[in-house]
Amino acid sequence: NAGVTQTPKFRVLKTGQSMTLLCAQDMNHEYMYWYRQDPGMGLRLIHYSVGEGTTAKGEVPDGYNVSRLKKQNFLLGLESAAPSQTSVYFCASSSGTGWQETQYFGPGTRLLVL
Amino acid sequence: GESVGLHLPTLSVQEGDNSIINCAYSNSASDYFIWYKQESGKGPQFIIDIRSNMDKRQGQRVTVLLNKTVKHLSLQIAATQPGDSAVYFCAEKASGGGADGLTFGKGTHLIIQP
């Protein structure tokens, strides 16, 4: 199993450009998450999904959109990138069964917005 | 804009010594706790978890202690090795919390001195 994979690994955007980050998991997990990680801020939840076709907002959703068309994929979109969105983005997934919520993370995507 | 430096608590230990990393939580309703390890340039990696009905749990070279009275969690690493150098995060989940219920701490940077 590859676990959780993310593409691309690194991207540079100009302000106003758009892009989509792809997350894929092969663990048949129901729940998937997108976080951003900034220096000294820890992990902050952007959006999450509890199953195919569902999405919900997390702590910092503004400026981002997500889609979960297939169970194994969770896409994060930036419609008009801003320098404040320079960050490292992590995708995670979990089985979501009961209250045990161990989340398994991907390797991250480093995004620089100029 | 100006970049912000990384301001994480740091713990420096000698190789071979035991390490203790601490985490305080504020939500008395939290009933599930996880420790993650994040090496430079990688995603967080699950280490060990503990439920609120336990006060201690052991894994391979790691022990997690939970003190619900003072809302304190610790991770003990025995015989610290160079490969243990990383940032360690605690995470908590509140009882009845939904899929977005995991809250992450800001992390502690463990540095191993030769």
PDB file of C-alpha atoms in Angstrom:
ATOM      1  CA  ASN A   1       0.000   0.000   0.000  1.00  0.00           C
ATOM      2  CA  ALA A   2       1.201   3.481  -0.851  1.00  0.00           C
ATOM      3  CA  GLY A   3      -0.899   4.994   1.949  1.00  0.00           C
ATOM      4  CA  VAL A   4      -1.620   8.674   1.307  1.00  0.00           C
ATOM      5  CA  THR A   5       0.000  10.337  -1.682  1.00  0.00           C
ATOM      6  CA  GLN A   6      -0.047  13.957  -2.772  1.00  0.00           C
ATOM      7  CA  THR A   7       0.719  15.706  -6.048  1.00  0.00           C
ATOM      8  CA  PRO A   8       2.494  17.932  -6.786  1.00  0.00           C
ATOM      9  CA  LYS A   9       5.289  17.984  -4.213  1.00  0.00           C
ATOM     10  CA  PHE A  10       6.150  21.601  -4.858  1.00  0.00           C
ATOM     11  CA  ARG A  11       4.590  24.449  -6.811  1.00  0.00           C
ATOM     12  CA  VAL A  12       5.199  28.134  -7.368  1.00  0.00           C
ATOM     13  CA  LEU A  13       2.239  30.319  -8.313  1.00  0.00           C
ATOM     14  CA  LYS A  14       1.777  33.965  -9.094  1.00  0.00           C
ATOM     15  CA  THR A  15      -0.894  35.921  -7.249  1.00  0.00           C
ATOM     16  CA  GLY A  16      -4.265  35.339  -8.883  1.00  0.00           C
ATOM     17  CA  GLN A  17      -3.393  32.018 -10.494  1.00  0.00           C
ATOM     18  CA  SER A  18      -5.376  28.897  -9.751  1.00  0.00           C
ATOM     19  CA  MET A  19      -4.333  25.342  -9.063  1.00  0.00           C
ATOM     20  CA  THR A  20      -5.565  22.020  -7.737  1.00  0.00           C
ATOM     21  CA  LEU A  21      -3.789  19.791  -5.261  1.00  0.00           C
ATOM     22  CA  LEU A  22      -4.551  16.094  -5.494  1.00  0.00           C
ATOM     23  CA  CYS A  23      -4.663  13.658  -2.602  1.00  0.00           C
ATOM     24  CA  ALA A  24      -5.118   9.927  -3.042  1.00  0.00           C
ATOM     25  CA  GLN A  25      -5.401   7.134  -0.463  1.00  0.00           C
ATOM     26  CA  ASP A  26      -5.498   3.386  -0.970  1.00  0.00           C
ATOM     27  CA  MET A  27      -6.630   2.383   2.531  1.00  0.00           C
ATOM     28  CA  ASN A  28     -10.357   2.531   1.743  1.00  0.00           C
ATOM     29  CA  HIS A  29     -10.762   5.270   4.353  1.00  0.00           C
ATOM     30  CA  GLU A  30     -14.050   7.125   4.571  1.00  0.00           C
ATOM     31  CA  TYR A  31     -12.683  10.366   6.008  1.00  0.00           C
ATOM     32  CA  MET A  32     -10.215  12.665   4.306  1.00  0.00           C
ATOM     33  CA  TYR A  33      -8.773  16.010   5.356  1.00  0.00           C
ATOM     34  CA  TRP A  34      -6.781  18.949   4.075  1.00  0.00           C
ATOM     35  CA  TYR A  35      -4.521  20.876   6.474  1.00  0.00           C
ATOM     36  CA  ARG A  36      -2.098  23.701   6.102  1.00  0.00           C
ATOM     37  CA  GLN A  37       1.015  24.028   8.212  1.00  0.00           C
ATOM     38  CA  ASP A  38       2.699  27.348   8.817  1.00  0.00           C
ATOM     39  CA  PRO A  39       5.757  28.080  10.989  1.00  0.00           C
ATOM     40  CA  GLY A  40       4.809  28.154  14.656  1.00  0.00           C
ATOM     41  CA  MET A  41       1.129  27.533  13.880  1.00  0.00           C
ATOM     42  CA  GLY A  42       0.882  23.768  13.894  1.00  0.00           C
ATOM     43  CA  LEU A  43      -1.665  22.064  11.652  1.00  0.00           C
ATOM     44  CA  ARG A  44      -4.893  23.861  10.814  1.00  0.00           C
ATOM     45  CA  LEU A  45      -7.828  22.115   9.175  1.00  0.00           C
ATOM     46  CA  ILE A  46      -9.011  23.653   5.905  1.00  0.00           C
ATOM     47  CA  HIS A  47     -11.746  21.270   4.731  1.00  0.00           C
ATOM     48  CA  TYR A  48     -12.662  17.686   5.309  1.00  0.00           C
ATOM     49  CA  SER A  49     -14.897  14.966   3.921  1.00  0.00           C
ATOM     50  CA  VAL A  50     -16.739  12.160   5.677  1.00  0.00           C
ATOM     51  CA  GLY A  51     -17.442  10.232   2.506  1.00  0.00           C
ATOM     52  CA  GLU A  52     -17.676  10.284  -1.251  1.00  0.00           C
ATOM     53  CA  GLY A  53     -19.669  13.270  -2.441  1.00  0.00           C
ATOM     54  CA  THR A  54     -19.518  15.118   0.900  1.00  0.00           C
ATOM     55  CA  THR A  55     -17.365  18.017   2.061  1.00  0.00           C
ATOM     56  CA  ALA A  56     -17.356  20.341   5.053  1.00  0.00           C
ATOM     57  CA  LYS A  57     -15.482  23.416   6.225  1.00  0.00           C
ATOM     58  CA  GLY A  58     -12.744  23.273   8.787  1.00  0.00           C
ATOM     59  CA  GLU A  59     -11.016  25.994  10.763  1.00  0.00           C
ATOM     60  CA  VAL A  60      -9.573  28.017   7.850  1.00  0.00           C
ATOM     61  CA  PRO A  61     -11.674  27.359   4.712  1.00  0.00           C
ATOM     62  CA  ASP A  62     -11.625  30.798   3.081  1.00  0.00           C
ATOM     63  CA  GLY A  63      -9.970  30.919  -0.326  1.00  0.00           C
ATOM     64  CA  TYR A  64     -10.145  27.153  -0.832  1.00  0.00           C
ATOM     65  CA  ASN A  65     -12.605  24.708  -2.353  1.00  0.00           C
ATOM     66  CA  VAL A  66     -12.630  20.922  -2.255  1.00  0.00           C
ATOM     67  CA  SER A  67     -14.253  18.016  -4.021  1.00  0.00           C
ATOM     68  CA  ARG A  68     -14.585  14.313  -3.226  1.00  0.00           C
ATOM     69  CA  LEU A  69     -15.941  12.744  -6.386  1.00  0.00           C
ATOM     70  CA  LYS A  70     -14.280   9.408  -5.680  1.00  0.00           C
ATOM     71  CA  LYS A  71     -13.752   7.802  -2.304  1.00  0.00           C
ATOM     72  CA  GLN A  72     -10.012   7.506  -2.781  1.00  0.00           C
ATOM     73  CA  ASN A  73      -9.408  11.087  -3.957  1.00  0.00           C
ATOM     74  CA  PHE A  74      -9.755  14.466  -2.278  1.00  0.00           C
ATOM     75  CA  LEU A  75      -8.962  17.587  -4.277  1.00  0.00           C
ATOM     76  CA  LEU A  76      -8.070  21.005  -2.881  1.00  0.00           C
ATOM     77  CA  GLY A  77      -8.497  23.986  -5.171  1.00  0.00           C
ATOM     78  CA  LEU A  78      -7.214  27.521  -4.978  1.00  0.00           C
ATOM     79  CA  GLU A  79      -9.235  29.678  -7.362  1.00  0.00           C
ATOM     80  CA  SER A  80      -7.177  32.853  -7.006  1.00  0.00           C
ATOM     81  CA  ALA A  81      -3.962  32.312  -5.095  1.00  0.00           C
ATOM     82  CA  ALA A  82      -2.742  34.905  -2.604  1.00  0.00           C
ATOM     83  CA  PRO A  83       0.663  35.233  -0.879  1.00  0.00           C
ATOM     84  CA  SER A  84      -1.065  34.392   2.420  1.00  0.00           C
ATOM     85  CA  GLN A  85      -1.670  30.922   0.996  1.00  0.00           C
ATOM     86  CA  THR A  86       2.047  30.211   0.888  1.00  0.00           C
ATOM     87  CA  SER A  87       2.271  27.172   3.117  1.00  0.00           C
ATOM     88  CA  VAL A  88       2.820  23.440   3.284  1.00  0.00           C
ATOM     89  CA  TYR A  89      -0.381  21.515   2.616  1.00  0.00           C
ATOM     90  CA  PHE A  90      -1.002  18.086   4.064  1.00  0.00           C
ATOM     91  CA  CYS A  91      -3.702  15.627   3.217  1.00  0.00           C
ATOM     92  CA  ALA A  92      -4.766  12.966   5.701  1.00  0.00           C
ATOM     93  CA  SER A  93      -7.251  10.133   5.865  1.00  0.00           C
ATOM     94  CA  SER A  94      -8.840   8.034   8.586  1.00  0.00           C
ATOM     95  CA  SER A  95     -11.249   5.154   8.864  1.00  0.00           C
ATOM     96  CA  GLY A  96     -13.575   7.349  10.848  1.00  0.00           C
ATOM     97  CA  THR A  97     -15.035   4.370  12.659  1.00  0.00           C
ATOM     98  CA  GLY A  98     -16.215   4.974  16.184  1.00  0.00           C
ATOM     99  CA  TRP A  99     -14.253   7.625  18.019  1.00  0.00           C
ATOM    100  CA  GLN A 100     -10.838   6.380  17.105  1.00  0.00           C
ATOM    101  CA  GLU A 101      -9.597   9.035  14.779  1.00  0.00           C
ATOM    102  CA  THR A 102      -6.007   8.169  13.897  1.00  0.00           C
ATOM    103  CA  GLN A 103      -5.240  10.173  10.809  1.00  0.00           C
ATOM    104  CA  TYR A 104      -2.599   9.096   8.327  1.00  0.00           C
ATOM    105  CA  PHE A 105      -0.800  11.879   6.521  1.00  0.00           C
ATOM    106  CA  GLY A 106       0.661  12.335   3.076  1.00  0.00           C
ATOM    107  CA  PRO A 107       4.144  13.776   2.445  1.00  0.00           C
ATOM    108  CA  GLY A 108       2.899  17.312   1.835  1.00  0.00           C
ATOM    109  CA  THR A 109       2.826  19.876  -0.962  1.00  0.00           C
ATOM    110  CA  ARG A 110       4.917  23.003  -0.621  1.00  0.00           C
ATOM    111  CA  LEU A 111       3.224  25.984  -2.219  1.00  0.00           C
ATOM    112  CA  LEU A 112       4.834  29.345  -2.772  1.00  0.00           C
ATOM    113  CA  VAL A 113       2.650  32.207  -3.975  1.00  0.00           C
ATOM    114  CA  LEU A 114       4.537  35.204  -5.285  1.00  0.00           C
TER     115      LEU A 114
ATOM    116  CA  GLY B   1       5.511  39.744   3.214  1.00  0.00           C
ATOM    117  CA  GLU B   2       8.135  39.068   5.816  1.00  0.00           C
ATOM    118  CA  SER B   3       8.530  35.412   6.645  1.00  0.00           C
ATOM    119  CA  VAL B   4       7.999  34.288  10.231  1.00  0.00           C
ATOM    120  CA  GLY B   5      10.668  32.180  11.851  1.00  0.00           C
ATOM    121  CA  LEU B   6       9.947  28.851  13.394  1.00  0.00           C
ATOM    122  CA  HIS B   7       9.312  29.331  17.134  1.00  0.00           C
ATOM    123  CA  LEU B   8       8.742  25.906  18.561  1.00  0.00           C
ATOM    124  CA  PRO B   9       9.637  24.776  22.028  1.00  0.00           C
ATOM    125  CA  THR B  10      12.876  22.852  21.765  1.00  0.00           C
ATOM    126  CA  LEU B  11      14.151  19.913  23.743  1.00  0.00           C
ATOM    127  CA  SER B  12      17.790  18.965  23.399  1.00  0.00           C
ATOM    128  CA  VAL B  13      18.937  15.592  24.728  1.00  0.00           C
ATOM    129  CA  GLN B  14      22.063  13.480  24.569  1.00  0.00           C
ATOM    130  CA  GLU B  15      21.998  10.404  22.399  1.00  0.00           C
ATOM    131  CA  GLY B  16      21.156   7.398  24.552  1.00  0.00           C
ATOM    132  CA  ASP B  17      19.303   9.416  27.196  1.00  0.00           C
ATOM    133  CA  ASN B  18      15.557   9.243  27.705  1.00  0.00           C
ATOM    134  CA  SER B  19      13.408  12.085  26.330  1.00  0.00           C
ATOM    135  CA  ILE B  20      10.189  13.398  27.783  1.00  0.00           C
ATOM    136  CA  ILE B  21       7.997  15.635  25.644  1.00  0.00           C
ATOM    137  CA  ASN B  22       5.062  17.326  27.299  1.00  0.00           C
ATOM    138  CA  CYS B  23       1.706  18.541  26.074  1.00  0.00           C
ATOM    139  CA  ALA B  24      -1.034  20.391  27.921  1.00  0.00           C
ATOM    140  CA  TYR B  25      -4.600  20.306  26.698  1.00  0.00           C
ATOM    141  CA  SER B  26      -7.483  22.499  27.697  1.00  0.00           C
ATOM    142  CA  ASN B  27     -10.621  20.581  26.757  1.00  0.00           C
ATOM    143  CA  SER B  28     -11.735  18.391  29.647  1.00  0.00           C
ATOM    144  CA  ALA B  29     -14.092  16.630  27.217  1.00  0.00           C
ATOM    145  CA  SER B  30     -11.165  15.252  25.201  1.00  0.00           C
ATOM    146  CA  ASP B  31     -11.165  11.476  25.351  1.00  0.00           C
ATOM    147  CA  TYR B  32      -8.654  10.389  22.739  1.00  0.00           C
ATOM    148  CA  PHE B  33      -5.061  11.523  22.305  1.00  0.00           C
ATOM    149  CA  ILE B  34      -2.427  10.876  19.671  1.00  0.00           C
ATOM    150  CA  TRP B  35       1.277  11.621  19.319  1.00  0.00           C
ATOM    151  CA  TYR B  36       2.728  12.303  15.900  1.00  0.00           C
ATOM    152  CA  LYS B  37       6.340  12.594  14.763  1.00  0.00           C
ATOM    153  CA  GLN B  38       7.231  14.879  11.883  1.00  0.00           C
ATOM    154  CA  GLU B  39      10.664  14.712  10.318  1.00  0.00           C
ATOM    155  CA  SER B  40      11.945  17.585   8.235  1.00  0.00           C
ATOM    156  CA  GLY B  41      10.242  17.729   4.857  1.00  0.00           C
ATOM    157  CA  LYS B  42       7.811  14.925   5.628  1.00  0.00           C
ATOM    158  CA  GLY B  43       4.245  14.518   6.784  1.00  0.00           C
ATOM    159  CA  PRO B  44       3.296  13.728  10.399  1.00  0.00           C
ATOM    160  CA  GLN B  45       3.685  10.047  11.277  1.00  0.00           C
ATOM    161  CA  PHE B  46       1.519   8.291  13.866  1.00  0.00           C
ATOM    162  CA  ILE B  47       3.491   7.125  16.912  1.00  0.00           C
ATOM    163  CA  ILE B  48       1.078   6.085  19.644  1.00  0.00           C
ATOM    164  CA  ASP B  49      -2.382   6.856  20.948  1.00  0.00           C
ATOM    165  CA  ILE B  50      -4.204   6.588  24.258  1.00  0.00           C
ATOM    166  CA  ARG B  51      -7.800   6.639  25.398  1.00  0.00           C
ATOM    167  CA  SER B  52      -9.038   8.663  28.334  1.00  0.00           C
ATOM    168  CA  ASN B  53      -9.840   5.526  30.342  1.00  0.00           C
ATOM    169  CA  MET B  54      -6.116   4.742  30.441  1.00  0.00           C
ATOM    170  CA  ASP B  55      -3.258   6.578  32.128  1.00  0.00           C
ATOM    171  CA  LYS B  56      -0.364   4.806  30.441  1.00  0.00           C
ATOM    172  CA  ARG B  57       0.314   3.011  27.225  1.00  0.00           C
ATOM    173  CA  GLN B  58       3.571   1.572  25.924  1.00  0.00           C
ATOM    174  CA  GLY B  59       4.875   0.964  22.472  1.00  0.00           C
ATOM    175  CA  GLN B  60       8.295   0.163  21.101  1.00  0.00           C
ATOM    176  CA  ARG B  61      10.671   2.507  22.996  1.00  0.00           C
ATOM    177  CA  VAL B  62       7.807   4.967  23.560  1.00  0.00           C
ATOM    178  CA  THR B  63       5.413   5.453  26.442  1.00  0.00           C
ATOM    179  CA  VAL B  64       2.508   7.871  26.624  1.00  0.00           C
ATOM    180  CA  LEU B  65       1.268   9.062  29.997  1.00  0.00           C
ATOM    181  CA  LEU B  66      -2.056  10.777  30.507  1.00  0.00           C
ATOM    182  CA  ASN B  67      -2.942  12.810  33.593  1.00  0.00           C
ATOM    183  CA  LYS B  68      -6.542  13.880  33.254  1.00  0.00           C
ATOM    184  CA  THR B  69      -6.544  15.708  36.567  1.00  0.00           C
ATOM    185  CA  VAL B  70      -4.158  18.354  35.294  1.00  0.00           C
ATOM    186  CA  LYS B  71      -4.944  17.814  31.596  1.00  0.00           C
ATOM    187  CA  HIS B  72      -1.410  16.800  30.751  1.00  0.00           C
ATOM    188  CA  LEU B  73      -0.025  14.343  28.233  1.00  0.00           C
ATOM    189  CA  SER B  74       3.577  13.233  27.867  1.00  0.00           C
ATOM    190  CA  LEU B  75       5.588  11.160  25.448  1.00  0.00           C
ATOM    191  CA  GLN B  76       8.616   9.336  26.761  1.00  0.00           C
ATOM    192  CA  ILE B  77      11.213   8.040  24.324  1.00  0.00           C
ATOM    193  CA  ALA B  78      13.704   5.571  25.748  1.00  0.00           C
ATOM    194  CA  ALA B  79      17.363   5.520  24.697  1.00  0.00           C
ATOM    195  CA  THR B  80      17.009   8.372  22.241  1.00  0.00           C
ATOM    196  CA  GLN B  81      18.612   7.799  18.861  1.00  0.00           C
ATOM    197  CA  PRO B  82      19.639  10.254  16.097  1.00  0.00           C
ATOM    198  CA  GLY B  83      16.618   9.097  14.084  1.00  0.00           C
ATOM    199  CA  ASP B  84      14.323  10.419  16.805  1.00  0.00           C
ATOM    200  CA  SER B  85      15.231  13.978  15.882  1.00  0.00           C
ATOM    201  CA  ALA B  86      11.964  15.532  14.689  1.00  0.00           C
ATOM    202  CA  VAL B  87       9.049  17.734  15.684  1.00  0.00           C
ATOM    203  CA  TYR B  88       6.547  15.948  17.912  1.00  0.00           C
ATOM    204  CA  PHE B  89       2.868  16.929  17.968  1.00  0.00           C
ATOM    205  CA  CYS B  90       0.142  15.909  20.335  1.00  0.00           C
ATOM    206  CA  ALA B  91      -3.460  15.835  19.137  1.00  0.00           C
ATOM    207  CA  GLU B  92      -6.703  15.455  21.046  1.00  0.00           C
ATOM    208  CA  LYS B  93     -10.264  14.598  20.210  1.00  0.00           C
ATOM    209  CA  ALA B  94     -13.281  15.617  22.247  1.00  0.00           C
ATOM    210  CA  SER B  95     -15.920  13.131  23.253  1.00  0.00           C
ATOM    211  CA  GLY B  96     -18.702  13.335  20.711  1.00  0.00           C
ATOM    212  CA  GLY B  97     -16.521  15.298  18.357  1.00  0.00           C
ATOM    213  CA  GLY B  98     -17.215  14.837  14.686  1.00  0.00           C
ATOM    214  CA  ALA B  99     -14.804  14.207  11.873  1.00  0.00           C
ATOM    215  CA  ASP B 100     -13.210  17.592  12.468  1.00  0.00           C
ATOM    216  CA  GLY B 101     -12.690  16.870  16.146  1.00  0.00           C
ATOM    217  CA  LEU B 102      -8.879  16.462  16.189  1.00  0.00           C
ATOM    218  CA  THR B 103      -7.037  19.484  17.588  1.00  0.00           C
ATOM    219  CA  PHE B 104      -3.270  19.627  17.132  1.00  0.00           C
ATOM    220  CA  GLY B 105      -0.722  21.251  19.387  1.00  0.00           C
ATOM    221  CA  LYS B 106       2.016  23.410  17.934  1.00  0.00           C
ATOM    222  CA  GLY B 107       4.769  20.877  18.400  1.00  0.00           C
ATOM    223  CA  THR B 108       8.089  20.381  20.191  1.00  0.00           C
ATOM    224  CA  HIS B 109      11.358  20.140  18.311  1.00  0.00           C
ATOM    225  CA  LEU B 110      13.492  17.295  19.682  1.00  0.00           C
ATOM    226  CA  ILE B 111      17.207  17.714  18.992  1.00  0.00           C
ATOM    227  CA  ILE B 112      19.603  14.846  19.614  1.00  0.00           C
ATOM    228  CA  GLN B 113      23.118  15.766  20.689  1.00  0.00           C
ATOM    229  CA  PRO B 114      25.830  13.239  19.776  1.00  0.00           C
TER     230      PRO B 114
END
